[in-house]
PDB file of C-alpha atoms in Angstrom:
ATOM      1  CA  UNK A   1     -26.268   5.838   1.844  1.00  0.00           C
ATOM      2  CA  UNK A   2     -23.902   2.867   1.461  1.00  0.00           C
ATOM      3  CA  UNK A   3     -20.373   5.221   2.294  1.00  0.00           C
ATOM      4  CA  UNK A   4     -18.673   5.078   4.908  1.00  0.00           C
ATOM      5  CA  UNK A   5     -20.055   6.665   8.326  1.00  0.00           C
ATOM      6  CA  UNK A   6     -19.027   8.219  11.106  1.00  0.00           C
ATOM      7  CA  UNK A   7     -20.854   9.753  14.558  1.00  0.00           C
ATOM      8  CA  UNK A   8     -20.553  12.018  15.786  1.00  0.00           C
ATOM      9  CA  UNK A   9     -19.646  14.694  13.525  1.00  0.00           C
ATOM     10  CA  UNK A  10     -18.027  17.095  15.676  1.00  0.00           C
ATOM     11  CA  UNK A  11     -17.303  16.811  19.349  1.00  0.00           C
ATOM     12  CA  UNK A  12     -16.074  19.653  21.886  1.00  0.00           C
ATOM     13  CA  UNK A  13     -14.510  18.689  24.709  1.00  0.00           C
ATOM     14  CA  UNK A  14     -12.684  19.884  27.772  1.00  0.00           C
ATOM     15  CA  UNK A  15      -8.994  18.946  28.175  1.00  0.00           C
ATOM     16  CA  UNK A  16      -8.402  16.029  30.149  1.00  0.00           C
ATOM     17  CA  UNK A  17     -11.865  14.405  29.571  1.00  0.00           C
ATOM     18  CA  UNK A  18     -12.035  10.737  27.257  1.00  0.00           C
ATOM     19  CA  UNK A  19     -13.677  10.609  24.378  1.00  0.00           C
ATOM     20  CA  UNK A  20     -15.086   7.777  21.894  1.00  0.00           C
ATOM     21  CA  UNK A  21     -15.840   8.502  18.143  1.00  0.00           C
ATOM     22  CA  UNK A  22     -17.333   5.654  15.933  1.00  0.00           C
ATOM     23  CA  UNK A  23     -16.766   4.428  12.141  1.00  0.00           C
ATOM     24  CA  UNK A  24     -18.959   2.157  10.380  1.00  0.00           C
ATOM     25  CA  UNK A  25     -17.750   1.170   7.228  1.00  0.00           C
ATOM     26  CA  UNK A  26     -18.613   0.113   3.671  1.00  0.00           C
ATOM     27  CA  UNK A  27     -20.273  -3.101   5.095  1.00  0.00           C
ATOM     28  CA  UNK A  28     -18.000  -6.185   2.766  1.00  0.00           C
ATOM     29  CA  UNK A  29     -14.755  -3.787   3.344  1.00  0.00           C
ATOM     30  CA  UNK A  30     -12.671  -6.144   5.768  1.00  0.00           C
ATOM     31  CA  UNK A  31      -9.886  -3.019   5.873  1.00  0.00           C
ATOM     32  CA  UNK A  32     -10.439   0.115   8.025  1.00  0.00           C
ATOM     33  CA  UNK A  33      -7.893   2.570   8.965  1.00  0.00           C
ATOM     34  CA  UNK A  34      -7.965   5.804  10.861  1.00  0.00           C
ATOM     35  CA  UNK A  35      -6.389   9.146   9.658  1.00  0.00           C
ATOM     36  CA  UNK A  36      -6.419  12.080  12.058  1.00  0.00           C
ATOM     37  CA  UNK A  37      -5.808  15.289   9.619  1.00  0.00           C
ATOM     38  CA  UNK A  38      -4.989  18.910  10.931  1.00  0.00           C
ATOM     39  CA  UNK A  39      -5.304  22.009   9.289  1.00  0.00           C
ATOM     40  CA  UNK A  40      -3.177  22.585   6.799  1.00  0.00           C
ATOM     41  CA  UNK A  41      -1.764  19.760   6.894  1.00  0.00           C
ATOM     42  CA  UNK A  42      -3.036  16.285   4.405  1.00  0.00           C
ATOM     43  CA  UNK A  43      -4.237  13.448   6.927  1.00  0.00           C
ATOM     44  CA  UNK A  44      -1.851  11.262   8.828  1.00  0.00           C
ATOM     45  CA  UNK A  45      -2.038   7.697   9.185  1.00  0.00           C
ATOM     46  CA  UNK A  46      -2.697   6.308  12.556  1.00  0.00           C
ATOM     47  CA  UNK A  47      -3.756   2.333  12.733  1.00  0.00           C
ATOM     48  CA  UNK A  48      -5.052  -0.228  10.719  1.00  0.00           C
ATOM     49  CA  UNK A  49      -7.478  -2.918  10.790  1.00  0.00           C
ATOM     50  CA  UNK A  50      -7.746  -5.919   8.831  1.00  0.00           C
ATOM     51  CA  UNK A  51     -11.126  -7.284   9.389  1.00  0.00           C
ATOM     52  CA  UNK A  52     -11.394  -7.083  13.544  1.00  0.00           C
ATOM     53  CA  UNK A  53      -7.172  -7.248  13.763  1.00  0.00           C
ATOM     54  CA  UNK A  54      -5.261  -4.600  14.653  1.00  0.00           C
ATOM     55  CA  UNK A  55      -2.214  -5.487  12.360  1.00  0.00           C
ATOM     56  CA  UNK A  56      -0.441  -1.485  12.651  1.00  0.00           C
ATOM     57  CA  UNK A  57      -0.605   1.434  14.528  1.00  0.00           C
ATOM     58  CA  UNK A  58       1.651   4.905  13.808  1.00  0.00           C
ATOM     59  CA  UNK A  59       3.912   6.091  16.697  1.00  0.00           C
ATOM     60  CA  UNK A  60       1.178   9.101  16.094  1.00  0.00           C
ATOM     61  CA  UNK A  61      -1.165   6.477  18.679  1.00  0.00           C
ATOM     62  CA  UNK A  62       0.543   7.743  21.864  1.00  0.00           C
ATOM     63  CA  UNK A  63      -0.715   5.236  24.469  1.00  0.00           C
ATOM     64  CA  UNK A  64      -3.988   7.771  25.610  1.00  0.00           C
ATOM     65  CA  UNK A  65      -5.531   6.160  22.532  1.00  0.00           C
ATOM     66  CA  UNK A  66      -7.078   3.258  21.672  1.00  0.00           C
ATOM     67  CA  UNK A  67      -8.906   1.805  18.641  1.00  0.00           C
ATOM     68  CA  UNK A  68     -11.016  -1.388  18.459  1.00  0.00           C
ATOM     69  CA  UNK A  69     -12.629  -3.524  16.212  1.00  0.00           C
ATOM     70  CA  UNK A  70     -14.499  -6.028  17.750  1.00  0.00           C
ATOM     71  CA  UNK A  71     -16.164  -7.811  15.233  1.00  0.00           C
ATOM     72  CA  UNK A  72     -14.752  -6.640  12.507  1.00  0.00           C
ATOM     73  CA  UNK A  73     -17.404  -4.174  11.059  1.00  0.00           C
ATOM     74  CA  UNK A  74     -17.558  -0.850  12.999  1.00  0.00           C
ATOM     75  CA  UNK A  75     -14.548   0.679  14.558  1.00  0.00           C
ATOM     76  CA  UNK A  76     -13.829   2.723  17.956  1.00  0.00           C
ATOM     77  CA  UNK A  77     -11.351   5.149  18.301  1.00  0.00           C
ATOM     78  CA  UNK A  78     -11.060   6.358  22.152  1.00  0.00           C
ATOM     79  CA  UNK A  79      -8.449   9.089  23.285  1.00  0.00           C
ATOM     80  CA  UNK A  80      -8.168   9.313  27.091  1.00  0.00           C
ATOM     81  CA  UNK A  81      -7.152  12.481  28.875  1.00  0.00           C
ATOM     82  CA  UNK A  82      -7.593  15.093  25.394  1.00  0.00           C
ATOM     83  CA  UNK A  83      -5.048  17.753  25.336  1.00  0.00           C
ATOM     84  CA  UNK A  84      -5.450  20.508  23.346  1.00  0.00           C
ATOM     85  CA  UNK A  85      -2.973  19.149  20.391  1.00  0.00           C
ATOM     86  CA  UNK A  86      -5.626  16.425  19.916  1.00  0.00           C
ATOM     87  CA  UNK A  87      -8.028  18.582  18.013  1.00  0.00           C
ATOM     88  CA  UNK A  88      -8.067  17.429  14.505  1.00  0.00           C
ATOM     89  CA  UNK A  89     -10.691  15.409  12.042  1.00  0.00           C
ATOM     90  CA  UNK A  90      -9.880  11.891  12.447  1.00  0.00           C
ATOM     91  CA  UNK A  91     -10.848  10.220   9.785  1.00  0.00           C
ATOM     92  CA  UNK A  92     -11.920   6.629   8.788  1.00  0.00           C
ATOM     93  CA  UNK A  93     -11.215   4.823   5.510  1.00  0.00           C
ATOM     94  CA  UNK A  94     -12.391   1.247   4.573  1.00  0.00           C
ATOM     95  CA  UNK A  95     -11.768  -0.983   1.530  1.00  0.00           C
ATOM     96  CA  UNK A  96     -11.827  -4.491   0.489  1.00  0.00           C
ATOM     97  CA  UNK A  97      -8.659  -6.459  -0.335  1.00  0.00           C
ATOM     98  CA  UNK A  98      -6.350  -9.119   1.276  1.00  0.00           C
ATOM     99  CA  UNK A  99      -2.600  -7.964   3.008  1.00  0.00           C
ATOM    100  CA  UNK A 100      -0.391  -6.811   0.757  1.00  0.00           C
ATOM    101  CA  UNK A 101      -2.718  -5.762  -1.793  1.00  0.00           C
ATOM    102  CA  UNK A 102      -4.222  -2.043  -2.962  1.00  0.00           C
ATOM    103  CA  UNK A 103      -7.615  -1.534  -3.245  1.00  0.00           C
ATOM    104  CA  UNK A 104      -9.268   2.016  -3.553  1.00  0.00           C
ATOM    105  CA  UNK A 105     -10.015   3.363   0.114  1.00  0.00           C
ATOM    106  CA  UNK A 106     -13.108   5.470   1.223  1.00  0.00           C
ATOM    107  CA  UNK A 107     -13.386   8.139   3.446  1.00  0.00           C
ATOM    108  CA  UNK A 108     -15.632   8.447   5.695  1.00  0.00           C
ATOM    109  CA  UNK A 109     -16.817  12.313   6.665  1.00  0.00           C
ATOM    110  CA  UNK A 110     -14.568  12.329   9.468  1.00  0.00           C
ATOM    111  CA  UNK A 111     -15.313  13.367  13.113  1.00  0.00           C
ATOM    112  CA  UNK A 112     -13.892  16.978  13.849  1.00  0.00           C
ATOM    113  CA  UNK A 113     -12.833  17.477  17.317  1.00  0.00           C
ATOM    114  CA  UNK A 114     -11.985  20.596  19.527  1.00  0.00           C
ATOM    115  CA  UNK A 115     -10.442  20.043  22.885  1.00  0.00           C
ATOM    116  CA  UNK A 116     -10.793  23.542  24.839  1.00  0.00           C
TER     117      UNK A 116
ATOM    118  CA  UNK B   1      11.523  15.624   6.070  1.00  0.00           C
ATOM    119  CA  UNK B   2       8.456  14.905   5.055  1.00  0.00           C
ATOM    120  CA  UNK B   3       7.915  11.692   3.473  1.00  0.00           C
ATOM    121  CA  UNK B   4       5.749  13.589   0.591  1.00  0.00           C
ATOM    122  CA  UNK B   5       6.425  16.480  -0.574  1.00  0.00           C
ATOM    123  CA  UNK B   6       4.287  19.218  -2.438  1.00  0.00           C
ATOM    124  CA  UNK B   7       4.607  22.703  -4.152  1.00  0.00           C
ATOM    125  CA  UNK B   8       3.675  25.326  -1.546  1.00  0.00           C
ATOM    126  CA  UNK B   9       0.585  26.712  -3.269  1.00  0.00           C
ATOM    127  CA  UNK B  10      -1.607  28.506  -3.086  1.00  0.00           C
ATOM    128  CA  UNK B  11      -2.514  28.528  -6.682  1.00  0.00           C
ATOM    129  CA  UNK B  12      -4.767  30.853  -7.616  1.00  0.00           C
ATOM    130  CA  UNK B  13      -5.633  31.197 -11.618  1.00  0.00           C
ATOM    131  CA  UNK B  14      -8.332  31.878 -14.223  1.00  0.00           C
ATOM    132  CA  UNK B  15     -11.172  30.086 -15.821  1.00  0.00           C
ATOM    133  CA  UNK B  16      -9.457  27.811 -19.185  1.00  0.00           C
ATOM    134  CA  UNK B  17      -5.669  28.063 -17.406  1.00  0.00           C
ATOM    135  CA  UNK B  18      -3.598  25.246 -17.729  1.00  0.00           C
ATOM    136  CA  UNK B  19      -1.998  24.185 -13.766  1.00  0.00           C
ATOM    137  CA  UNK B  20       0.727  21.627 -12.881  1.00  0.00           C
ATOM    138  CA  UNK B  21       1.586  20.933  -9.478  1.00  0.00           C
ATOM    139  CA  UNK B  22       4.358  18.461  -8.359  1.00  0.00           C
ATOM    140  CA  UNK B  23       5.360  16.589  -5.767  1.00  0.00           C
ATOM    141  CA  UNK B  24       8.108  14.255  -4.411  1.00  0.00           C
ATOM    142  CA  UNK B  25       8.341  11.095  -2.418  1.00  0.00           C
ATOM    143  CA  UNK B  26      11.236  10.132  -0.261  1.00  0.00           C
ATOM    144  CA  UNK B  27      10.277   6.072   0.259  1.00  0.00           C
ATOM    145  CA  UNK B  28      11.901   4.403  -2.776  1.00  0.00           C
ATOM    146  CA  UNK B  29       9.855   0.993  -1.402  1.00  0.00           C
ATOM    147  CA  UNK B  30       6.481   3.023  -2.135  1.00  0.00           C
ATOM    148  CA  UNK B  31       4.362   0.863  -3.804  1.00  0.00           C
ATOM    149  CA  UNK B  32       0.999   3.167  -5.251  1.00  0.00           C
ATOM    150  CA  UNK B  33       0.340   6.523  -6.088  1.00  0.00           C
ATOM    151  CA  UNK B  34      -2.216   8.937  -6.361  1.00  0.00           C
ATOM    152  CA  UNK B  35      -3.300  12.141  -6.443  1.00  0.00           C
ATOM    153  CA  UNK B  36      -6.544  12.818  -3.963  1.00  0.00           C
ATOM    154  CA  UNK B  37      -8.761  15.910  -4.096  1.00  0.00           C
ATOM    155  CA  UNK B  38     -10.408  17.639  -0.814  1.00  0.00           C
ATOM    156  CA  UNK B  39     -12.886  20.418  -0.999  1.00  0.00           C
ATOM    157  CA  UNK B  40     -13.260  22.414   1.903  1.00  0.00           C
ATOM    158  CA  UNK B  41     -14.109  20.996   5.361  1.00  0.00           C
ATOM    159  CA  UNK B  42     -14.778  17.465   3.083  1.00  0.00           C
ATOM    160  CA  UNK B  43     -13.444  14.078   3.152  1.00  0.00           C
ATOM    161  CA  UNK B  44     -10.570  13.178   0.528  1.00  0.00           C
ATOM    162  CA  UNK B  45     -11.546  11.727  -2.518  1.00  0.00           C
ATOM    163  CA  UNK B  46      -9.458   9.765  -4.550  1.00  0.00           C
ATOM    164  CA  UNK B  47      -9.109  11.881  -8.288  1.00  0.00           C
ATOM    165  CA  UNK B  48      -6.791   9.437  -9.874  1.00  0.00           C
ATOM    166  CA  UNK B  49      -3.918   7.147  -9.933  1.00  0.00           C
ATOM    167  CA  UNK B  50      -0.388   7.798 -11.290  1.00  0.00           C
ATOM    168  CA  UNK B  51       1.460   5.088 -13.470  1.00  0.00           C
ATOM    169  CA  UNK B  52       4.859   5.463 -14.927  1.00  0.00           C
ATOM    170  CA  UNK B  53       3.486   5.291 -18.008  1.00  0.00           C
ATOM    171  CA  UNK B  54       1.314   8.108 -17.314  1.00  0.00           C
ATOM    172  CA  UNK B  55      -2.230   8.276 -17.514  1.00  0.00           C
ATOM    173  CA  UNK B  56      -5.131  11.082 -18.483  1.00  0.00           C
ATOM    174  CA  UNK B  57      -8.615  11.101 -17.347  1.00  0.00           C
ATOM    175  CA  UNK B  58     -10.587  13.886 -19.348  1.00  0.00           C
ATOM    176  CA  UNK B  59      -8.501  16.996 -18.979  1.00  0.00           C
ATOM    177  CA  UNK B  60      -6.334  15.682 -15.923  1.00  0.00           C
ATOM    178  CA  UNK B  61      -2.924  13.856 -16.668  1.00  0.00           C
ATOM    179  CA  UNK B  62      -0.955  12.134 -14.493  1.00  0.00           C
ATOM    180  CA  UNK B  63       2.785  11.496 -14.492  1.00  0.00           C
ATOM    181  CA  UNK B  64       5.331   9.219 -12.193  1.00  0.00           C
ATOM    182  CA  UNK B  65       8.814   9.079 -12.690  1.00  0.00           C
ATOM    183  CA  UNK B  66      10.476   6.200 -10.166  1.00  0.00           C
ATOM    184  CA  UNK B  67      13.898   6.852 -10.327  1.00  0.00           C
ATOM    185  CA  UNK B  68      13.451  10.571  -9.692  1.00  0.00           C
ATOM    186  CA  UNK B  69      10.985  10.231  -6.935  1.00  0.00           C
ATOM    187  CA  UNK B  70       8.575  12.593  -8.773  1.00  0.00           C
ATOM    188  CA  UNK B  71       4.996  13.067  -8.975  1.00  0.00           C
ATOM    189  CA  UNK B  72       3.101  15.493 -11.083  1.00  0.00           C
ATOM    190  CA  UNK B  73      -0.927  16.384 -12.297  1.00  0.00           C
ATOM    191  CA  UNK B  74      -1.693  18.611 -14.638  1.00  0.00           C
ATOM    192  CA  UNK B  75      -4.698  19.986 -15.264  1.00  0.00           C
ATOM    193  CA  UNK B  76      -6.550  21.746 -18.383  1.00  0.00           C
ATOM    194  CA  UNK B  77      -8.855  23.882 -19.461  1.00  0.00           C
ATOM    195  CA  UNK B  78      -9.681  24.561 -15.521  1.00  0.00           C
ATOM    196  CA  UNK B  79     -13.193  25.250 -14.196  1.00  0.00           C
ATOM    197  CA  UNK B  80     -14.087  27.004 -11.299  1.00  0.00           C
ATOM    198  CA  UNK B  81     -15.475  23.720  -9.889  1.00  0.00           C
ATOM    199  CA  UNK B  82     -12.199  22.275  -9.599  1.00  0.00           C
ATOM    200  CA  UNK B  83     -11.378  24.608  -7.262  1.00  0.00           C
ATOM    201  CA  UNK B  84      -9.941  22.573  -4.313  1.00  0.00           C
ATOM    202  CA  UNK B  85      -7.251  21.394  -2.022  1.00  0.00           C
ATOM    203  CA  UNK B  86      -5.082  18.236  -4.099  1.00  0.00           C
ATOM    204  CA  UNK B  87      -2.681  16.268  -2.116  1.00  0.00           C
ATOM    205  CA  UNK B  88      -0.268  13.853  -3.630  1.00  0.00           C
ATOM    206  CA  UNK B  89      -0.300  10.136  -2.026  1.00  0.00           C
ATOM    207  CA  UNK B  90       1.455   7.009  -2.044  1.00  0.00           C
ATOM    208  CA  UNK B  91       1.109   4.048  -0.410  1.00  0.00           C
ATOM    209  CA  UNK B  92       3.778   2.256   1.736  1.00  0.00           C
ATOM    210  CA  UNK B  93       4.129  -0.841   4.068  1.00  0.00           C
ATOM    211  CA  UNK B  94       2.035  -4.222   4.178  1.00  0.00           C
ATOM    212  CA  UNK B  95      -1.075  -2.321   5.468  1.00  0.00           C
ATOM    213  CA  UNK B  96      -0.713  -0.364   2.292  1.00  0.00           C
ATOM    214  CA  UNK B  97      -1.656   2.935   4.479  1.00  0.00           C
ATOM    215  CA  UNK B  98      -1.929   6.295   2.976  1.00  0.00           C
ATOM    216  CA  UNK B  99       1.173   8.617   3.018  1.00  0.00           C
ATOM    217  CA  UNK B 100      -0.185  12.629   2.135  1.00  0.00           C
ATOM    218  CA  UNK B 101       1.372  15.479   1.009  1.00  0.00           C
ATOM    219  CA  UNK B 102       0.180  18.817   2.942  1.00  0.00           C
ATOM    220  CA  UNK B 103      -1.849  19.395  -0.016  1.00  0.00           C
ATOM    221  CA  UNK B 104      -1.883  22.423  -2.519  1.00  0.00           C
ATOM    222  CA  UNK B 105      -4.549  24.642  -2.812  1.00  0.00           C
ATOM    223  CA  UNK B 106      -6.320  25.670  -6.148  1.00  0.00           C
ATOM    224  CA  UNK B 107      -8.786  28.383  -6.592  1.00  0.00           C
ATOM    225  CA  UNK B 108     -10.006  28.209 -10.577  1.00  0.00           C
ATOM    226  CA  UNK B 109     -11.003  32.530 -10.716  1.00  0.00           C
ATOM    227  CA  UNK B 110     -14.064  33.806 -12.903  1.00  0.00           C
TER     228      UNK B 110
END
């Protein structure tokens, strides 16, 4: 499968603990971005990556999180301390195309997360 | 407000109906637009894009109109299998990031 990925699928945590989720992209994409979506509700933008730069983040990304790209292929997305209002799917999207230009994004199958 | 806007939903009608759902955009510097469809508990996929000159894929049209800020899809001759959540998108700001509707759901009965 050539999609984009993303581990682990679902994560329960208690409130107050970190945790890290993972995206791997479509592997020439040199864009990721990371959506967190709640239900009911369409997905919400949260940062962007173009190739291992972090060029924008939403006033969503409260300072308890943290995304990184270091090479510029897979992505981290950490939240420190969970609360109970970060339980969502965050999602990761990739695509290929310079700044300032659209190209098609891909989702990956998101990471679900429950903070108890 | 929310930056997209979408009829309330849900939509619930039978096999061969003919659906429209709408939706408005409040950033008159948004650059693309699409519609997106999500099945349940699945990623987004992208359906189609909207032009101003509108566009049709199969029995889904698409229709922007710029100066009213207004989005629509309409879809024919519905199956059951496009039953599914579709949110209207557009694009905004250098990173070209994703701006979402809440989505309306469809449920296409027997």
């Amino acid at each position: 499968d050539t999609g984009v990925s993303q581990d682990p699928r679902h994560k329960i945590t208690k409130r107050g603990q970190n945790v890290t989720f993972r995206c791997d992209p479509i592997s020439e994409h040199n864009r990721l971005y990371w959506y967190r979506q709640t239900l009911g509700q369409g997905p919400e933008f949260l940062t962007y990556f173009q190739n291992e730069a972090q060029l924008e983040k939403s006033r969503l990304l409260s300072d308890r999180f943290s995304a990184e790209r270091p090479k510029g292929s897979f992505s981290t997305l950490e939240i420190q301390r969970t609360e109970q209002g970060d339980s969502a799917m965050y999602l990761c999207a990739s695509s290929l195309g310079d700044r300032g230009s659209y190209n098609e994004q891909f989702f990956g199958p998101g990471t679900r997360l429950t903070v108890l | 407000r929310k930056e997209v806007e979408q009829d309330p939903g849900p939509f619930n009608v039978p096999e061969g109906a003919t659906v429209a759902f709408n939706c408005t955009y409040s950033n008159s510097a948004s650059q693309s637009f699409f519609w997106y469809r999500q099945d349940c508990r699945k990623e987004p996929k992208l359906l189609m894009s909207v032009y101003s000159s509108g566009n049709e894929d199969g029995r889904f049209t698409a229709q922007l109109n710029r100066a009213s800020q207004y989005i629509s899809l309409l879809i024919r001759d519905s199956k059951l299998s496009d039953s599914a959540t579709y949110l209207c998108v557009v694009t905004t700001g250098s990173a070209r990031q994703l701006t979402f509707g809440s989505g309306t759901q469809l449920t296409v009965l027997p």
